[in-house]
PDB file of C-alpha atoms and ligand atoms in Angstrom:
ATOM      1  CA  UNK A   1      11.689  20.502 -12.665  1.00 60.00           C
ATOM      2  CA  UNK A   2       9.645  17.980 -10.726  1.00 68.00           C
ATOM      3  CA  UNK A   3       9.778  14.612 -11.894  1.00 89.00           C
ATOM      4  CA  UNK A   4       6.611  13.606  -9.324  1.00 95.00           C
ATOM      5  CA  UNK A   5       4.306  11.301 -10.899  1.00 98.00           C
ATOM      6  CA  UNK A   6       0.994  12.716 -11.550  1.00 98.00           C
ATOM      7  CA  UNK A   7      -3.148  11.077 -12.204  1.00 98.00           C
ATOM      8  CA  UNK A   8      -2.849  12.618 -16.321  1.00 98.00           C
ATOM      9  CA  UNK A   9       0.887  10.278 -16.309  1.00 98.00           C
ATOM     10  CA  UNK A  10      -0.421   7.864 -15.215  1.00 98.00           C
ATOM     11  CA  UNK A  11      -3.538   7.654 -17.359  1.00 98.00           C
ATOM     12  CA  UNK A  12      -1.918   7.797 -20.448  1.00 97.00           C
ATOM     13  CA  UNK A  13       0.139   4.127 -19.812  1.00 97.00           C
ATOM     14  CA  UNK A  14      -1.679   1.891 -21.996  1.00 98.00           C
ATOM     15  CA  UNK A  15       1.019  -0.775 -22.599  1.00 98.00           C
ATOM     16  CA  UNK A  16      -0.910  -1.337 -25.790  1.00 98.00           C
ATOM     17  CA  UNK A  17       0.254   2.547 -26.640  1.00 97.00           C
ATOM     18  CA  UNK A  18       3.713   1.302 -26.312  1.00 98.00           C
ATOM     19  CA  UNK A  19       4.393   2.068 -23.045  1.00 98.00           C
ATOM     20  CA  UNK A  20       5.968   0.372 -20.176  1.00 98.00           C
ATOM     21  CA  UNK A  21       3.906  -2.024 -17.523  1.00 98.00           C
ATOM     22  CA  UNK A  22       3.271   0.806 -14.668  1.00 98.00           C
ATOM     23  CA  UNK A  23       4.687  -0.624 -11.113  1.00 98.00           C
ATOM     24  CA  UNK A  24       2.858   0.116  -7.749  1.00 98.00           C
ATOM     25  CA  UNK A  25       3.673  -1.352  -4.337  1.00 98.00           C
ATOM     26  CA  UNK A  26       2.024  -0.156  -0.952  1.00 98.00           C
ATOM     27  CA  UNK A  27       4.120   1.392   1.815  1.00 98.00           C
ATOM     28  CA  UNK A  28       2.158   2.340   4.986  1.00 98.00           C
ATOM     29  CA  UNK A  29       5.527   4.671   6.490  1.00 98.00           C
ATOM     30  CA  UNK A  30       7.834   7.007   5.341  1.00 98.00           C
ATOM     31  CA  UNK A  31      11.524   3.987   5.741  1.00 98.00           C
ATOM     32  CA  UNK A  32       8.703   2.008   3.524  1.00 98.00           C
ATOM     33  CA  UNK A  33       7.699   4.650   0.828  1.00 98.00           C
ATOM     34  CA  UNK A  34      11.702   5.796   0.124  1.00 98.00           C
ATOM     35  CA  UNK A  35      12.357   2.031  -0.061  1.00 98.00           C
ATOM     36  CA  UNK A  36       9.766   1.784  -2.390  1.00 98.00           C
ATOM     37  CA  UNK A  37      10.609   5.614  -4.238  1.00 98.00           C
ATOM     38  CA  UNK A  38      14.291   4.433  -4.379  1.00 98.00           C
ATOM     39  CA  UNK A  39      13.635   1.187  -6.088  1.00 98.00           C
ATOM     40  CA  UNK A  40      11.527   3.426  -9.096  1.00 98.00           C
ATOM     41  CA  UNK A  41       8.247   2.785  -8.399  1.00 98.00           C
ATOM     42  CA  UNK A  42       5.730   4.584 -10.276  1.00 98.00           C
ATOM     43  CA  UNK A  43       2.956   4.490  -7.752  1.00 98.00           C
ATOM     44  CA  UNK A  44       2.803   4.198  -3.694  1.00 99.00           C
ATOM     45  CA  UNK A  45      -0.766   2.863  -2.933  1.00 99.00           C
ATOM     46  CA  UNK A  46      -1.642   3.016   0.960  1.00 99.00           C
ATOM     47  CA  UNK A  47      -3.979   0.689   0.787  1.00 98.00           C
ATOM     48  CA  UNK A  48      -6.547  -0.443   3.419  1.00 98.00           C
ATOM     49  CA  UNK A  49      -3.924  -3.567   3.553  1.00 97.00           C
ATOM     50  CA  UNK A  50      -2.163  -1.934   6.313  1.00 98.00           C
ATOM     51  CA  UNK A  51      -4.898  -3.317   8.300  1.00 97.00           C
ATOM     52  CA  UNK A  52      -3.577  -7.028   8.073  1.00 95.00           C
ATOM     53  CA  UNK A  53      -0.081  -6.602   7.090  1.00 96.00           C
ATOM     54  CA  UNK A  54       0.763  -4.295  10.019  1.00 97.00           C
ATOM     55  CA  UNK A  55      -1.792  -3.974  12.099  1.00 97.00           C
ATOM     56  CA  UNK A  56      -2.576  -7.490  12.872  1.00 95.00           C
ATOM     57  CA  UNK A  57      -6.376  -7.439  12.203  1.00 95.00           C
ATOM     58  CA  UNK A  58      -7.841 -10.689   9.912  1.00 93.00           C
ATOM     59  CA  UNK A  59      -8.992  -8.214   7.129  1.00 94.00           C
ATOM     60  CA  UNK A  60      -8.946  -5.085   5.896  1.00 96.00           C
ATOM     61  CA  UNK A  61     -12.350  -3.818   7.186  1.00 97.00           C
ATOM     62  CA  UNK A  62     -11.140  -2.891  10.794  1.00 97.00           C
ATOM     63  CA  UNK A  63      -9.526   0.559   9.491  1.00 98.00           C
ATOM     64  CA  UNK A  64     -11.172   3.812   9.293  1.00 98.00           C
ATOM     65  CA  UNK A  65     -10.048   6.746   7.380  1.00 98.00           C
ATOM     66  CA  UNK A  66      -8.294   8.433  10.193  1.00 98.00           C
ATOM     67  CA  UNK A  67      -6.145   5.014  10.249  1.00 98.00           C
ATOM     68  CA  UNK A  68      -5.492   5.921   6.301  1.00 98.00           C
ATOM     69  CA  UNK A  69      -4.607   9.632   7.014  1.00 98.00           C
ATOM     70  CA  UNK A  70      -1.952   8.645   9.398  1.00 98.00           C
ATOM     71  CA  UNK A  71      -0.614   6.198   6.975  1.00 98.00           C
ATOM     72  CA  UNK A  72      -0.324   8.491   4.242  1.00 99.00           C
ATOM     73  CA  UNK A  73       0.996  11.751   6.208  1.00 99.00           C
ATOM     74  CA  UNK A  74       4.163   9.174   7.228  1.00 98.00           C
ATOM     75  CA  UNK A  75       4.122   8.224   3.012  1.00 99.00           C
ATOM     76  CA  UNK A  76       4.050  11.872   2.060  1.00 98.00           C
ATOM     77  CA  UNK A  77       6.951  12.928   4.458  1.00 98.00           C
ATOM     78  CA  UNK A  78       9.293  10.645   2.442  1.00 98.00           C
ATOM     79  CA  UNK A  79       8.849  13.317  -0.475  1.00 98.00           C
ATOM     80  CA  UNK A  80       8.321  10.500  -3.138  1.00 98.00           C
ATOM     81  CA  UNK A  81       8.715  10.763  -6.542  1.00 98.00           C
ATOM     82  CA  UNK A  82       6.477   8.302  -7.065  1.00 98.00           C
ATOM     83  CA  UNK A  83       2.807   9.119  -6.961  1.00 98.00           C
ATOM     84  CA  UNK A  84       0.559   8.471  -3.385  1.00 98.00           C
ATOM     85  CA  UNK A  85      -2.790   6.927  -3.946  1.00 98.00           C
ATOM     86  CA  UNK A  86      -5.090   6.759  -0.464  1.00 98.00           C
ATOM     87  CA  UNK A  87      -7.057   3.912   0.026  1.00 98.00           C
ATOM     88  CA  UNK A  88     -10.461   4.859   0.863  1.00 98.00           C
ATOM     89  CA  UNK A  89     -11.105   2.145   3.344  1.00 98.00           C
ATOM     90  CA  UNK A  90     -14.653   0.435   4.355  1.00 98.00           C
ATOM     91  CA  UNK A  91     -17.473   3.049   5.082  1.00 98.00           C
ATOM     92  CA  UNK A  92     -15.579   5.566   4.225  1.00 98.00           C
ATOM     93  CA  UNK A  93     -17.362   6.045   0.495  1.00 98.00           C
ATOM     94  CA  UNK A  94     -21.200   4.109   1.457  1.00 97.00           C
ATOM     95  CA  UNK A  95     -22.951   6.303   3.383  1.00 97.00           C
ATOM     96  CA  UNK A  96     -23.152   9.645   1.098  1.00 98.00           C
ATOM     97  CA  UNK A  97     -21.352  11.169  -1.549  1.00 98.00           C
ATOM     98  CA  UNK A  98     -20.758  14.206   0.915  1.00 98.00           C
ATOM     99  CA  UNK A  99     -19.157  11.565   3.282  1.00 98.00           C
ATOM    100  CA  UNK A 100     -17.167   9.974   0.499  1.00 98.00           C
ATOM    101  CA  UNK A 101     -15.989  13.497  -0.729  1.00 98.00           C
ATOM    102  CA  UNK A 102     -14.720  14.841   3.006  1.00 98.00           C
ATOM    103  CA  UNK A 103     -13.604  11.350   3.474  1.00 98.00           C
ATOM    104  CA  UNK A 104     -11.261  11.644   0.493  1.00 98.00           C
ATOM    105  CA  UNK A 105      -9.796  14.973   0.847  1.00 98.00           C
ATOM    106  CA  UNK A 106      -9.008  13.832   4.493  1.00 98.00           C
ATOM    107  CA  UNK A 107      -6.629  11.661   2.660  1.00 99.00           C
ATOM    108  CA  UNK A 108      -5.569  14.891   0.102  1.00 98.00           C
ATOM    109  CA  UNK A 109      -4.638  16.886   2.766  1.00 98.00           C
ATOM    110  CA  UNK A 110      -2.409  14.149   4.423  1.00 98.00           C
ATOM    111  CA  UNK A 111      -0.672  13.846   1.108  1.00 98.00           C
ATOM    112  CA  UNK A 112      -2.971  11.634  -0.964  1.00 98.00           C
ATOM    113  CA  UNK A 113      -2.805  12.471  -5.148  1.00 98.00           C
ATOM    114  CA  UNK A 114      -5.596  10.294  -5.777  1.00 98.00           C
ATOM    115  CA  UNK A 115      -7.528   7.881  -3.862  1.00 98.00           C
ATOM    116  CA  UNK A 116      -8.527   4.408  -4.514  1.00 98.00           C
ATOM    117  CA  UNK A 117     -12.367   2.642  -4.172  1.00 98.00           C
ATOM    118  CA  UNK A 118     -13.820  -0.475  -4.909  1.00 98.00           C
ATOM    119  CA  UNK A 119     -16.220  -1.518  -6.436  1.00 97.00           C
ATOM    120  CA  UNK A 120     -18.450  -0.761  -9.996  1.00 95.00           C
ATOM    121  CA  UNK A 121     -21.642   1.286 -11.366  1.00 95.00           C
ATOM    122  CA  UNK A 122     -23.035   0.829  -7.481  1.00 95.00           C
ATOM    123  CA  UNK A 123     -20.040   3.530  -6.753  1.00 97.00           C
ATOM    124  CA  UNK A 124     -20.313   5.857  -9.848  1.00 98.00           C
ATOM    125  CA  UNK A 125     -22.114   8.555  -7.723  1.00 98.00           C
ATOM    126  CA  UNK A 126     -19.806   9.153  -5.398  1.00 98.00           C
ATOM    127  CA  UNK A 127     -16.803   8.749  -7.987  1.00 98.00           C
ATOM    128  CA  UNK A 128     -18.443  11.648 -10.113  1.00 98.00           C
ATOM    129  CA  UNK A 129     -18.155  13.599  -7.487  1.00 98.00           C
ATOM    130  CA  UNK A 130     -15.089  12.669  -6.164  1.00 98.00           C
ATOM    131  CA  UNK A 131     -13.964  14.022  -9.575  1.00 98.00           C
ATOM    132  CA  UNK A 132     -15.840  17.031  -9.695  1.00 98.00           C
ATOM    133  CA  UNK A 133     -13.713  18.059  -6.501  1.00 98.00           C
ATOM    134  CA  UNK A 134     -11.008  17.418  -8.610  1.00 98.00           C
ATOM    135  CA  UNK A 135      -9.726  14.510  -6.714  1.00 98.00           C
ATOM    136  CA  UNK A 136      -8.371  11.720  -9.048  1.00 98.00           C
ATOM    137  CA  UNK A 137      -9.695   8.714  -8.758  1.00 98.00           C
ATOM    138  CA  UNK A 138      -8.438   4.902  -9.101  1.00 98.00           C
ATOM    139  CA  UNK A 139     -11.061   1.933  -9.022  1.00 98.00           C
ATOM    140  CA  UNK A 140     -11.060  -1.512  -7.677  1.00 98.00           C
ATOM    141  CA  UNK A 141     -13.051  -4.149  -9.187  1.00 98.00           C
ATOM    142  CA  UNK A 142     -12.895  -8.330  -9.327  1.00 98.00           C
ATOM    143  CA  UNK A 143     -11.251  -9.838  -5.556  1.00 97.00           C
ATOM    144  CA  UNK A 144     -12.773  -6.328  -3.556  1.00 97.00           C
ATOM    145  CA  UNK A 145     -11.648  -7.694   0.025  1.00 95.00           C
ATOM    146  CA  UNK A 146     -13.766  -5.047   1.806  1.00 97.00           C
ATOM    147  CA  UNK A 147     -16.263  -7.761   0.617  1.00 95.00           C
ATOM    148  CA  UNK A 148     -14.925 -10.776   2.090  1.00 94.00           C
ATOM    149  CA  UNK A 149     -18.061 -10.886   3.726  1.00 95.00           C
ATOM    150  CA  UNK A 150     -20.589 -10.761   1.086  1.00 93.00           C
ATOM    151  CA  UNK A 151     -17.649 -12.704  -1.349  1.00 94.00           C
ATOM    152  CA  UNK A 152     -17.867 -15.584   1.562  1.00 93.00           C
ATOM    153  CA  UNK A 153     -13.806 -15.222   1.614  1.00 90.00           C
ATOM    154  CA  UNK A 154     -11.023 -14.851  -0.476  1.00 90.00           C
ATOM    155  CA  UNK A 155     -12.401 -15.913  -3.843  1.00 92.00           C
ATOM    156  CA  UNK A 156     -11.193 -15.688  -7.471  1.00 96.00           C
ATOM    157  CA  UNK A 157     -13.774 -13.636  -9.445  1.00 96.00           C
ATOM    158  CA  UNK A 158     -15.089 -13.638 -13.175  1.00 97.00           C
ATOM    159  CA  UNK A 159     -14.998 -17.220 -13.349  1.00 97.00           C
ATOM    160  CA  UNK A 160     -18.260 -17.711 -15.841  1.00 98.00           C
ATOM    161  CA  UNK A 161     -18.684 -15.710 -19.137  1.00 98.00           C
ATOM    162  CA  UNK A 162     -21.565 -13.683 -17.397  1.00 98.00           C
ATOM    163  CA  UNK A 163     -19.206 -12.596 -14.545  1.00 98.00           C
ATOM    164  CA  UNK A 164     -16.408 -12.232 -17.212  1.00 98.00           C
ATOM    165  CA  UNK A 165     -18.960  -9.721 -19.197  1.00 98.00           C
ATOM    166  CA  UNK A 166     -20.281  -7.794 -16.391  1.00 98.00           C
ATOM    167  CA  UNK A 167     -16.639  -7.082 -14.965  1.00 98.00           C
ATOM    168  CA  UNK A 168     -15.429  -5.673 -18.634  1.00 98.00           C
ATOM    169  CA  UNK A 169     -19.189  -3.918 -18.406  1.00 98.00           C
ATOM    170  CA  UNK A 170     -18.150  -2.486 -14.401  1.00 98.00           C
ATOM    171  CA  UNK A 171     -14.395  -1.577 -16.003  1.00 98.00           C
ATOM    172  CA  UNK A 172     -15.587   0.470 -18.894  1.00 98.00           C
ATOM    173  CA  UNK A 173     -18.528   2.440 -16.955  1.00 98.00           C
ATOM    174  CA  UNK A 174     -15.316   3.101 -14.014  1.00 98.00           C
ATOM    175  CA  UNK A 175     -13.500   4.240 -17.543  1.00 98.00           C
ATOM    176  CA  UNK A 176     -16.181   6.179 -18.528  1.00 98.00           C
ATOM    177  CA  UNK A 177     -16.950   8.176 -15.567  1.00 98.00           C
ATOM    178  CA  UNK A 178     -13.308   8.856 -15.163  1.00 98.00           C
ATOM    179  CA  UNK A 179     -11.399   6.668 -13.203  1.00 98.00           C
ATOM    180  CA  UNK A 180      -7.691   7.310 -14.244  1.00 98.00           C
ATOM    181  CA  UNK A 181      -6.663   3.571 -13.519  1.00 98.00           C
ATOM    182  CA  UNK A 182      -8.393   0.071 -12.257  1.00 98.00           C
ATOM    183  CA  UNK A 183      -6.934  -2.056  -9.854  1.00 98.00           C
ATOM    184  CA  UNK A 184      -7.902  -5.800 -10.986  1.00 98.00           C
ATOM    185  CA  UNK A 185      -7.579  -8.133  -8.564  1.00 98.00           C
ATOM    186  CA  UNK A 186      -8.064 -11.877  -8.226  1.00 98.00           C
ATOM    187  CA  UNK A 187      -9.572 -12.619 -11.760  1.00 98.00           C
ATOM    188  CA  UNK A 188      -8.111 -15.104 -14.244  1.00 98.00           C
ATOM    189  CA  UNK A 189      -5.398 -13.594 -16.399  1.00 98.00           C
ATOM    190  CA  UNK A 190      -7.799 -14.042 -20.016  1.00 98.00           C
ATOM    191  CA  UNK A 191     -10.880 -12.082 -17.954  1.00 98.00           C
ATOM    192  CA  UNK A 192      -7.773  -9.031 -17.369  1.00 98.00           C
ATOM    193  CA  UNK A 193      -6.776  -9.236 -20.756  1.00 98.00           C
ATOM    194  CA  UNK A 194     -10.804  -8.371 -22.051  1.00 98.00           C
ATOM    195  CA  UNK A 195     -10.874  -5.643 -19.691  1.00 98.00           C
ATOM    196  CA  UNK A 196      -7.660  -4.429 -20.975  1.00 98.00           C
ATOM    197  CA  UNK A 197      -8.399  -4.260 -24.257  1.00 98.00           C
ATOM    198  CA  UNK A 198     -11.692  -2.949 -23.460  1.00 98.00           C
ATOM    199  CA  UNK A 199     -11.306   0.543 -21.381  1.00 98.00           C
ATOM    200  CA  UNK A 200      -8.506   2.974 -22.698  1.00 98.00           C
ATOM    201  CA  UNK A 201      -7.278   3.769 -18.931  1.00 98.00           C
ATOM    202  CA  UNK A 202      -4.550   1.723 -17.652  1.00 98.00           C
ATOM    203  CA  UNK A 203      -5.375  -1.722 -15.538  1.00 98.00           C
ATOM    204  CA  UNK A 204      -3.446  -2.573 -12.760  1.00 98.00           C
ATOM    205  CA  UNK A 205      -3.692  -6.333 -11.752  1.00 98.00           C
ATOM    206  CA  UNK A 206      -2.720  -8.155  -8.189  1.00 98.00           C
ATOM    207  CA  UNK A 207      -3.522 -11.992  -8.848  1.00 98.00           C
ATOM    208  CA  UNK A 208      -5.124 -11.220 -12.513  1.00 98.00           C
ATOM    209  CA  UNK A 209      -1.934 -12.375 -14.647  1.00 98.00           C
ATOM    210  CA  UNK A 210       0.306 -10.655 -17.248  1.00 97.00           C
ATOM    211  CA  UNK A 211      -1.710  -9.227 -19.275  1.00 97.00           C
ATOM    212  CA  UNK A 212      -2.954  -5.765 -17.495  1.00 98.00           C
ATOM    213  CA  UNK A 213      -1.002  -2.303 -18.371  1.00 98.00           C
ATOM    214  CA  UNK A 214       0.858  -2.555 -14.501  1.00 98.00           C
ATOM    215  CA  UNK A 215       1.167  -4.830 -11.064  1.00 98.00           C
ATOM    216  CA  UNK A 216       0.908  -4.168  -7.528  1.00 98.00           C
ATOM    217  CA  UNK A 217       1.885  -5.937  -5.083  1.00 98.00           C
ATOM    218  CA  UNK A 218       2.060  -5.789  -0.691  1.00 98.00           C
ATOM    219  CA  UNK A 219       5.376  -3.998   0.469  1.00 98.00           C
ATOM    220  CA  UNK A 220       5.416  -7.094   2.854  1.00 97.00           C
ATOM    221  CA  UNK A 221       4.341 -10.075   0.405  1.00 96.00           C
ATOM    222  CA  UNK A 222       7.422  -8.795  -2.285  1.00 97.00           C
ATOM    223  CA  UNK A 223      10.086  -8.616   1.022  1.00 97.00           C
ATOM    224  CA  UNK A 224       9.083 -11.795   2.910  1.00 96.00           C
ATOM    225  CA  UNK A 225       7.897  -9.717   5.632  1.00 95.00           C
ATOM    226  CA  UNK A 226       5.285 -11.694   6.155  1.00 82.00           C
ATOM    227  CA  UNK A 227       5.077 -15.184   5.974  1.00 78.00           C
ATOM    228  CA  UNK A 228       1.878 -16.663   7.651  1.00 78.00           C
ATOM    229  CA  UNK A 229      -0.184 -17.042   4.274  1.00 79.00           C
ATOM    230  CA  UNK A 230       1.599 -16.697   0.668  1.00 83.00           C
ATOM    231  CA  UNK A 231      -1.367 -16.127  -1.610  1.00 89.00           C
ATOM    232  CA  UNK A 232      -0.376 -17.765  -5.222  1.00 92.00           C
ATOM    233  CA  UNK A 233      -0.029 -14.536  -7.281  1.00 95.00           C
ATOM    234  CA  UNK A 234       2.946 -13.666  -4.626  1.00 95.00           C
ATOM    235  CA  UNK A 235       6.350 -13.818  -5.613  1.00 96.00           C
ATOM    236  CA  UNK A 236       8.615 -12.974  -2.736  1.00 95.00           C
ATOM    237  CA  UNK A 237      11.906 -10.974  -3.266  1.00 97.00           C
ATOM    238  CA  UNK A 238      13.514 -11.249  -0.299  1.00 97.00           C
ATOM    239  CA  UNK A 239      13.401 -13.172   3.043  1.00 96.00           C
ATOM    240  CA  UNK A 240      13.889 -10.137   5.230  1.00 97.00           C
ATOM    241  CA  UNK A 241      11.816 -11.796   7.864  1.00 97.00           C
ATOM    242  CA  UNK A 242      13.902 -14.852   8.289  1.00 96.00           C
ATOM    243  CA  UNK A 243      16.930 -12.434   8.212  1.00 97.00           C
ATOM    244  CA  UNK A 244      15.429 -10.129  10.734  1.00 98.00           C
ATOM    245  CA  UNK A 245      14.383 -12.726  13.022  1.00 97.00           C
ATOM    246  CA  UNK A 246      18.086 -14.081  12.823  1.00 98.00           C
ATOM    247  CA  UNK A 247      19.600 -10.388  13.091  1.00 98.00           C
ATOM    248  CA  UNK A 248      17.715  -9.701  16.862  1.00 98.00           C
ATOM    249  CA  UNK A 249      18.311 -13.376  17.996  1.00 98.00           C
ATOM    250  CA  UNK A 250      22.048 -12.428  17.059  1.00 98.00           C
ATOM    251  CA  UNK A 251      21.546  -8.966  18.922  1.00 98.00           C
ATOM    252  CA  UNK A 252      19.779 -10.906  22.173  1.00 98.00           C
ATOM    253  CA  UNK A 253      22.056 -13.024  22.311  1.00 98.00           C
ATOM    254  CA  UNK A 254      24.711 -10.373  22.197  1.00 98.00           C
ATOM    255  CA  UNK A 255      23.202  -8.240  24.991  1.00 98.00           C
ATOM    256  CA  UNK A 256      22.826 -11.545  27.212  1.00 98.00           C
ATOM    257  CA  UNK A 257      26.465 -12.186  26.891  1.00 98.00           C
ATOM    258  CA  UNK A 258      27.961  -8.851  27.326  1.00 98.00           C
ATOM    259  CA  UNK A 259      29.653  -8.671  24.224  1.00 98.00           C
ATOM    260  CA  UNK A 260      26.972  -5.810  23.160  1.00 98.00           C
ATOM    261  CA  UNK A 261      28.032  -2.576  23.639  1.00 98.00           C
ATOM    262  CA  UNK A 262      31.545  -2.410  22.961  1.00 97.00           C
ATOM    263  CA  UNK A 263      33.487   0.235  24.134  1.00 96.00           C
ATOM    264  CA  UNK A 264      33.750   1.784  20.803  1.00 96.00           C
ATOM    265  CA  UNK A 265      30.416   2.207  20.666  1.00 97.00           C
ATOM    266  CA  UNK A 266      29.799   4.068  24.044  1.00 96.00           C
ATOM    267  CA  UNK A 267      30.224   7.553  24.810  1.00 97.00           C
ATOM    268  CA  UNK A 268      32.998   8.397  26.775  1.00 95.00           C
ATOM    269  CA  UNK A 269      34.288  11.653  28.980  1.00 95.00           C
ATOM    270  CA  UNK A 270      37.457  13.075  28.688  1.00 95.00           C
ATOM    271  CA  UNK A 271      40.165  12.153  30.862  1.00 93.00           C
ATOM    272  CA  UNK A 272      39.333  15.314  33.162  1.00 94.00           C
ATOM    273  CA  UNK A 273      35.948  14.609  34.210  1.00 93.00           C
ATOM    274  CA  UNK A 274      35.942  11.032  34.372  1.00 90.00           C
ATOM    275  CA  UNK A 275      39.549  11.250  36.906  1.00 92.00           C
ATOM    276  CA  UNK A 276      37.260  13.587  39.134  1.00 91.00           C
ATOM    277  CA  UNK A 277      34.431  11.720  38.770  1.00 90.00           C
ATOM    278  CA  UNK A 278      36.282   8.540  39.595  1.00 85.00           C
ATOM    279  CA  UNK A 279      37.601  10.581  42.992  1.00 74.00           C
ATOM    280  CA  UNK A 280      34.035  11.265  43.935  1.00 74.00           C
ATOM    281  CA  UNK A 281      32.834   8.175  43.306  1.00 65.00           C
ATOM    282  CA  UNK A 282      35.744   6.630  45.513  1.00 53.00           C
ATOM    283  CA  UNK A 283      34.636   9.546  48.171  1.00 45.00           C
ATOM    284  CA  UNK A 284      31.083   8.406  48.149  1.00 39.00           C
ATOM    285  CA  UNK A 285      31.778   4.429  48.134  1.00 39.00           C
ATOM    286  CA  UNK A 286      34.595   5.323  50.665  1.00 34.00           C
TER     287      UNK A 286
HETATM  288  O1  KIV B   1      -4.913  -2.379   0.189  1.00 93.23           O
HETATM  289  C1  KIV B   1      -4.203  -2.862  -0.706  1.00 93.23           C
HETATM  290  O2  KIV B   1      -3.030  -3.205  -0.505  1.00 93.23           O
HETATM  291  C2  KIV B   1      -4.801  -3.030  -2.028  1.00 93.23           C
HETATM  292  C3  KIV B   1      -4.000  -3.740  -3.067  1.00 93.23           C
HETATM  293  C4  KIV B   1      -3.985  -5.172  -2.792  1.00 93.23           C
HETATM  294  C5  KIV B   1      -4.450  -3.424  -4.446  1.00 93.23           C
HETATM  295  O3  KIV B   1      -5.905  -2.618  -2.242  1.00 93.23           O
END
């Protein structure tokens, strides 16, 4: 029987219903996704993220959903248990709702479950119908860094009681029109706790405290992958940069000096061919 986490599963994990905190991490390749599958992850998000974690841009509005597809086919060729979100990435779900809905099955038919979208009631057209092609959907609301622009950076949101009321307002019409999960990201952690109480699909915080029904964090934040900027909410689990960088300095270093490869790890003939090989190499030199 398949044990492959599914949009209804996921739905139902209210940690106020008793259950337990739902965990997602991204993973942009298929070593990634069975690192994350292995360690029990309930949720693989491919998020738009890949843009600045892997592929070097400043912020995530440089990928398209092509990018995304290729992301996710690697993700779904790991066979996860754990379930694949696809990040619908910047003007991918802005243009039209018949835009947003190829856009998202692009990422169905690489291997997506569900796929992900920020923003609030300015996006509940094209979520309906997301839906109504019976492709689950997970929202994005507070810190959306496709609007870094508009944001003017990087900034906590919710910060007043108006902003506070209008993101519980955004959460439960996301809710309501049938978002199976919210991503809530960079609010403080009381703001996540009203919109947790307040919408009866599970919240998923990054940088919005303890109190939502999951967390998700960057594949390369929680391993120390990358170490140019360490947002607050981070909390790294490894070093695996520092250890990588030391591993191929070790390896250079290695190759420079001769000691790398040993004998026992080269192929070798048999005695045969390399004695006849050895006489026609003598004939040729000779
Ligand atoms: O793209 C991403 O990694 C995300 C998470 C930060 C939620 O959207």
């Amino acid at each position: 029987m398949s044990t492959r986490v599914t949009a209804p599963s996921v739905q139902a994990r209210k940690v106020s219903q008793g259950h337990e905190p739902l965990v997602m991490v991204t993973a942009y390749d298929a070593p990634g996704a069975r690192m994350v599958d292995e360690a029990g992850a309930d949720l693989i998000l491919v998020g738009d993220s890949v843009a600045m974690v892997v592929l070097g841009y400043d912020d995530t509005l440089q990928v398209t959903t092509d990018d995304i597809a290729h992301h996710t086919a690697a993700v779904a060729r790991a066979k996860p248990d754990a379930m694949i979100i696809g990040d619908l990435p910047w003007m991918s779900y802005h243009v039209s709702i018949e835009e947003t809905v190829r856009n998202a099955a692009t990422l169905v038919r690489a291997g997506a479950q569900a796929v992900k979208l920020e923003g609030g009631s300015n996006r509940l057209p094209m979520i309906e119908a997301l839906i109504s092609a019976q492709i689950p959907v997970m929202g994005h609301i507070g810190l959306t860094p496709q609007s870094i622009n508009a944001f003017g950076g990087f900034r906590v949101q919710a910060k007043t009681t108006q902003a506070a009321l209008e993101l519980v307002a955004e959460a439960k019409a996301l809710a309501h029109a049938g978002c199976f999960a919210l991503v809530l990201e960079g609010v403080p952690d009381d703001v996540a706790r009203l919109v947790t109480d307040a919408v009866d699909v599970p919240t998923i915080g990054i940088g919005a405290g303890r109190h939502c029904d999951g967390q998700v964090l960057v594949f390369h934040d929680v391993l120390g992958l990358e170490d140019r900027f360490v947002p607050k909410f981070v909390r790294r689990y490894a070093e695996l940069k520092t250890v990588g960088v030391a591993a191929l300095t070790e390896f250079a270093a290695d190759v420079r000096s001769g000691a790398f490869p040993a004998d026992d790890e080269s192929y070798h003939l048999n005695a045969e061919t390399a004695e006849e090989l050895s006489l026609y190499g003598h004939d040729v030199d000779g």
